[in-house]
Short mmCIF file of N, CA and C in Angstrom, two decimals:
data_model
loop_
_atom_site.label_atom_id
_atom_site.label_comp_id
_atom_site.label_asym_id
_atom_site.label_seq_id
_atom_site.Cartn_x
_atom_site.Cartn_y
_atom_site.Cartn_z
N MET A 1 0.81 -27.43 -10.62
CA MET A 1 -0.24 -27.15 -9.65
C MET A 1 0.26 -27.44 -8.24
N LYS A 2 0.99 -28.53 -8.08
CA LYS A 2 1.49 -28.90 -6.76
C LYS A 2 2.44 -27.83 -6.22
N LYS A 3 3.31 -27.30 -7.08
CA LYS A 3 4.26 -26.26 -6.68
C LYS A 3 3.51 -25.01 -6.22
N PHE A 4 2.48 -24.62 -6.97
CA PHE A 4 1.70 -23.44 -6.60
C PHE A 4 1.04 -23.64 -5.24
N TYR A 5 0.45 -24.82 -5.01
CA TYR A 5 -0.24 -25.10 -3.76
C TYR A 5 0.72 -25.00 -2.59
N LEU A 6 1.89 -25.60 -2.71
CA LEU A 6 2.89 -25.54 -1.64
C LEU A 6 3.33 -24.11 -1.40
N THR A 7 3.56 -23.37 -2.47
CA THR A 7 3.96 -21.98 -2.34
C THR A 7 2.87 -21.18 -1.62
N HIS A 8 1.63 -21.43 -1.97
CA HIS A 8 0.52 -20.73 -1.35
C HIS A 8 0.44 -21.04 0.15
N ILE A 9 0.63 -22.30 0.52
CA ILE A 9 0.61 -22.70 1.93
C ILE A 9 1.74 -22.00 2.69
N LEU A 10 2.94 -21.98 2.11
CA LEU A 10 4.07 -21.31 2.76
C LEU A 10 3.81 -19.81 2.88
N TRP A 11 3.22 -19.22 1.85
CA TRP A 11 2.90 -17.79 1.86
C TRP A 11 1.97 -17.48 3.04
N ILE A 12 0.93 -18.27 3.21
CA ILE A 12 -0.01 -18.08 4.32
C ILE A 12 0.69 -18.26 5.66
N TYR A 13 1.52 -19.29 5.76
CA TYR A 13 2.22 -19.56 7.01
C TYR A 13 3.12 -18.39 7.40
N TYR A 14 3.97 -17.95 6.47
CA TYR A 14 4.90 -16.87 6.81
C TYR A 14 4.19 -15.54 7.00
N SER A 15 3.10 -15.31 6.29
CA SER A 15 2.31 -14.10 6.52
C SER A 15 1.75 -14.09 7.93
N SER A 16 1.33 -15.26 8.40
CA SER A 16 0.79 -15.33 9.76
C SER A 16 1.86 -15.12 10.81
N LYS A 17 3.12 -15.27 10.44
CA LYS A 17 4.24 -15.05 11.36
C LYS A 17 4.72 -13.60 11.34
N GLY A 18 4.04 -12.77 10.56
CA GLY A 18 4.35 -11.34 10.55
C GLY A 18 5.32 -10.90 9.46
N ILE A 19 5.67 -11.79 8.55
CA ILE A 19 6.55 -11.39 7.45
C ILE A 19 5.71 -10.64 6.43
N SER A 20 6.17 -9.49 6.03
CA SER A 20 5.38 -8.63 5.15
C SER A 20 5.22 -9.22 3.76
N LYS A 21 4.15 -8.78 3.11
CA LYS A 21 3.87 -9.20 1.74
C LYS A 21 5.02 -8.84 0.81
N GLU A 22 5.60 -7.67 1.02
CA GLU A 22 6.69 -7.21 0.16
C GLU A 22 7.92 -8.12 0.26
N ILE A 23 8.25 -8.54 1.48
CA ILE A 23 9.40 -9.44 1.67
C ILE A 23 9.10 -10.79 1.04
N LEU A 24 7.89 -11.28 1.21
CA LEU A 24 7.52 -12.56 0.61
C LEU A 24 7.57 -12.50 -0.92
N GLU A 25 7.21 -11.36 -1.48
CA GLU A 25 7.29 -11.20 -2.93
C GLU A 25 8.74 -11.23 -3.41
N ILE A 26 9.65 -10.62 -2.65
CA ILE A 26 11.07 -10.65 -3.01
C ILE A 26 11.58 -12.09 -2.97
N ILE A 27 11.22 -12.83 -1.93
CA ILE A 27 11.63 -14.23 -1.82
C ILE A 27 11.08 -15.03 -2.99
N HIS A 28 9.83 -14.79 -3.32
CA HIS A 28 9.21 -15.50 -4.45
C HIS A 28 9.96 -15.22 -5.75
N LEU A 29 10.33 -13.96 -5.97
CA LEU A 29 11.10 -13.62 -7.17
C LEU A 29 12.40 -14.42 -7.22
N GLY A 30 13.05 -14.58 -6.07
CA GLY A 30 14.28 -15.35 -6.01
C GLY A 30 14.07 -16.81 -6.35
N THR A 31 12.92 -17.35 -5.95
CA THR A 31 12.66 -18.76 -6.25
C THR A 31 12.37 -18.99 -7.73
N GLU A 32 12.06 -17.94 -8.45
CA GLU A 32 11.76 -18.06 -9.88
C GLU A 32 13.01 -17.95 -10.76
N LEU A 33 14.16 -17.68 -10.17
CA LEU A 33 15.37 -17.46 -10.99
C LEU A 33 15.76 -18.69 -11.81
N GLU A 34 15.61 -19.87 -11.25
CA GLU A 34 15.97 -21.08 -12.00
C GLU A 34 15.11 -21.20 -13.27
N ASP A 35 13.82 -20.90 -13.15
CA ASP A 35 12.94 -20.93 -14.32
C ASP A 35 13.35 -19.88 -15.34
N ILE A 36 13.72 -18.72 -14.86
CA ILE A 36 14.13 -17.65 -15.77
C ILE A 36 15.38 -18.05 -16.54
N VAL A 37 16.34 -18.64 -15.84
CA VAL A 37 17.58 -19.08 -16.51
C VAL A 37 17.29 -20.11 -17.58
N SER A 38 16.42 -21.06 -17.27
CA SER A 38 16.17 -22.14 -18.23
C SER A 38 15.23 -21.73 -19.36
N LEU A 39 14.33 -20.79 -19.13
CA LEU A 39 13.35 -20.43 -20.16
C LEU A 39 13.64 -19.11 -20.86
N MET A 40 14.20 -18.14 -20.13
CA MET A 40 14.44 -16.80 -20.69
C MET A 40 15.75 -16.25 -20.15
N SER A 41 16.84 -16.88 -20.46
CA SER A 41 18.13 -16.49 -19.86
C SER A 41 18.48 -15.03 -20.12
N GLU A 42 17.97 -14.46 -21.20
CA GLU A 42 18.25 -13.05 -21.49
C GLU A 42 17.60 -12.11 -20.49
N LYS A 43 16.64 -12.60 -19.70
CA LYS A 43 15.95 -11.79 -18.71
C LYS A 43 16.57 -11.92 -17.31
N LEU A 44 17.62 -12.71 -17.17
CA LEU A 44 18.20 -12.95 -15.85
C LEU A 44 18.70 -11.67 -15.20
N PHE A 45 19.48 -10.87 -15.94
CA PHE A 45 20.02 -9.64 -15.36
C PHE A 45 18.90 -8.70 -14.92
N GLU A 46 17.87 -8.60 -15.74
CA GLU A 46 16.72 -7.76 -15.40
C GLU A 46 16.03 -8.26 -14.13
N SER A 47 15.89 -9.56 -13.99
CA SER A 47 15.25 -10.13 -12.80
C SER A 47 16.10 -9.91 -11.56
N LEU A 48 17.40 -10.09 -11.68
CA LEU A 48 18.30 -9.85 -10.55
C LEU A 48 18.28 -8.37 -10.14
N SER A 49 18.22 -7.50 -11.12
CA SER A 49 18.15 -6.07 -10.83
C SER A 49 16.86 -5.71 -10.09
N GLU A 50 15.76 -6.34 -10.49
CA GLU A 50 14.49 -6.10 -9.82
C GLU A 50 14.54 -6.56 -8.36
N ILE A 51 15.11 -7.74 -8.14
CA ILE A 51 15.25 -8.26 -6.77
C ILE A 51 16.13 -7.33 -5.94
N GLU A 52 17.23 -6.89 -6.52
CA GLU A 52 18.13 -5.97 -5.81
C GLU A 52 17.42 -4.66 -5.47
N TYR A 53 16.71 -4.09 -6.43
CA TYR A 53 16.01 -2.82 -6.21
C TYR A 53 14.96 -2.97 -5.11
N GLU A 54 14.15 -4.01 -5.20
CA GLU A 54 13.09 -4.22 -4.20
C GLU A 54 13.68 -4.48 -2.81
N SER A 55 14.77 -5.23 -2.76
CA SER A 55 15.41 -5.52 -1.48
C SER A 55 15.94 -4.25 -0.82
N ILE A 56 16.61 -3.42 -1.60
CA ILE A 56 17.15 -2.17 -1.07
C ILE A 56 16.01 -1.25 -0.63
N ALA A 57 14.95 -1.19 -1.40
CA ALA A 57 13.81 -0.34 -1.04
C ALA A 57 13.20 -0.79 0.30
N GLN A 58 13.08 -2.10 0.49
CA GLN A 58 12.53 -2.60 1.75
C GLN A 58 13.46 -2.31 2.93
N LEU A 59 14.77 -2.48 2.71
CA LEU A 59 15.73 -2.18 3.78
C LEU A 59 15.69 -0.71 4.16
N GLU A 60 15.63 0.15 3.16
CA GLU A 60 15.57 1.59 3.44
C GLU A 60 14.29 1.96 4.16
N GLN A 61 13.19 1.36 3.77
CA GLN A 61 11.91 1.64 4.42
C GLN A 61 11.95 1.22 5.88
N ARG A 62 12.50 0.06 6.17
CA ARG A 62 12.57 -0.42 7.54
C ARG A 62 13.56 0.40 8.37
N LYS A 63 14.65 0.83 7.74
CA LYS A 63 15.62 1.67 8.44
C LYS A 63 14.97 3.00 8.82
N ALA A 64 14.22 3.60 7.90
CA ALA A 64 13.54 4.86 8.19
C ALA A 64 12.50 4.67 9.28
N TYR A 65 11.80 3.54 9.27
CA TYR A 65 10.79 3.26 10.29
C TYR A 65 11.44 3.15 11.66
N LYS A 66 12.54 2.41 11.75
CA LYS A 66 13.25 2.27 13.03
C LYS A 66 13.75 3.63 13.51
N PHE A 67 14.27 4.44 12.59
CA PHE A 67 14.77 5.76 12.97
C PHE A 67 13.64 6.62 13.53
N ARG A 68 12.48 6.62 12.85
CA ARG A 68 11.34 7.40 13.34
C ARG A 68 10.90 6.93 14.72
N ASN A 69 10.91 5.62 14.94
CA ASN A 69 10.54 5.09 16.26
C ASN A 69 11.50 5.55 17.34
N LYS A 70 12.80 5.55 17.04
CA LYS A 70 13.78 6.00 18.03
C LYS A 70 13.59 7.47 18.34
N VAL A 71 13.30 8.28 17.33
CA VAL A 71 13.07 9.71 17.55
C VAL A 71 11.85 9.89 18.42
N ASN A 72 10.78 9.18 18.10
CA ASN A 72 9.53 9.29 18.89
C ASN A 72 9.76 8.84 20.32
N GLU A 73 10.52 7.78 20.53
CA GLU A 73 10.81 7.30 21.89
C GLU A 73 11.62 8.34 22.67
N SER A 74 12.56 8.99 22.02
CA SER A 74 13.39 9.97 22.73
C SER A 74 12.60 11.23 23.07
N ILE A 75 11.59 11.55 22.27
CA ILE A 75 10.76 12.71 22.54
C ILE A 75 9.85 12.44 23.73
N ASN A 76 9.32 11.24 23.80
CA ASN A 76 8.37 10.89 24.87
C ASN A 76 9.14 10.58 26.08
#
């Protein structure tokens, strides 16, 4: 319960600083890796793959957003 409460407080804090929900979810997945190794080691590769996929998707989304902004700025 204490771990959940602290995690929840940090989630609220970083959300208020403008960090997106998706990025916070990726970070949370990373914090769960130790539990996965100790409880379900056969799921480690799957968990790492999910983190990698989500991270790349977020990077691509932000790259596309920045590109669109630059195009819009050059048009105006």
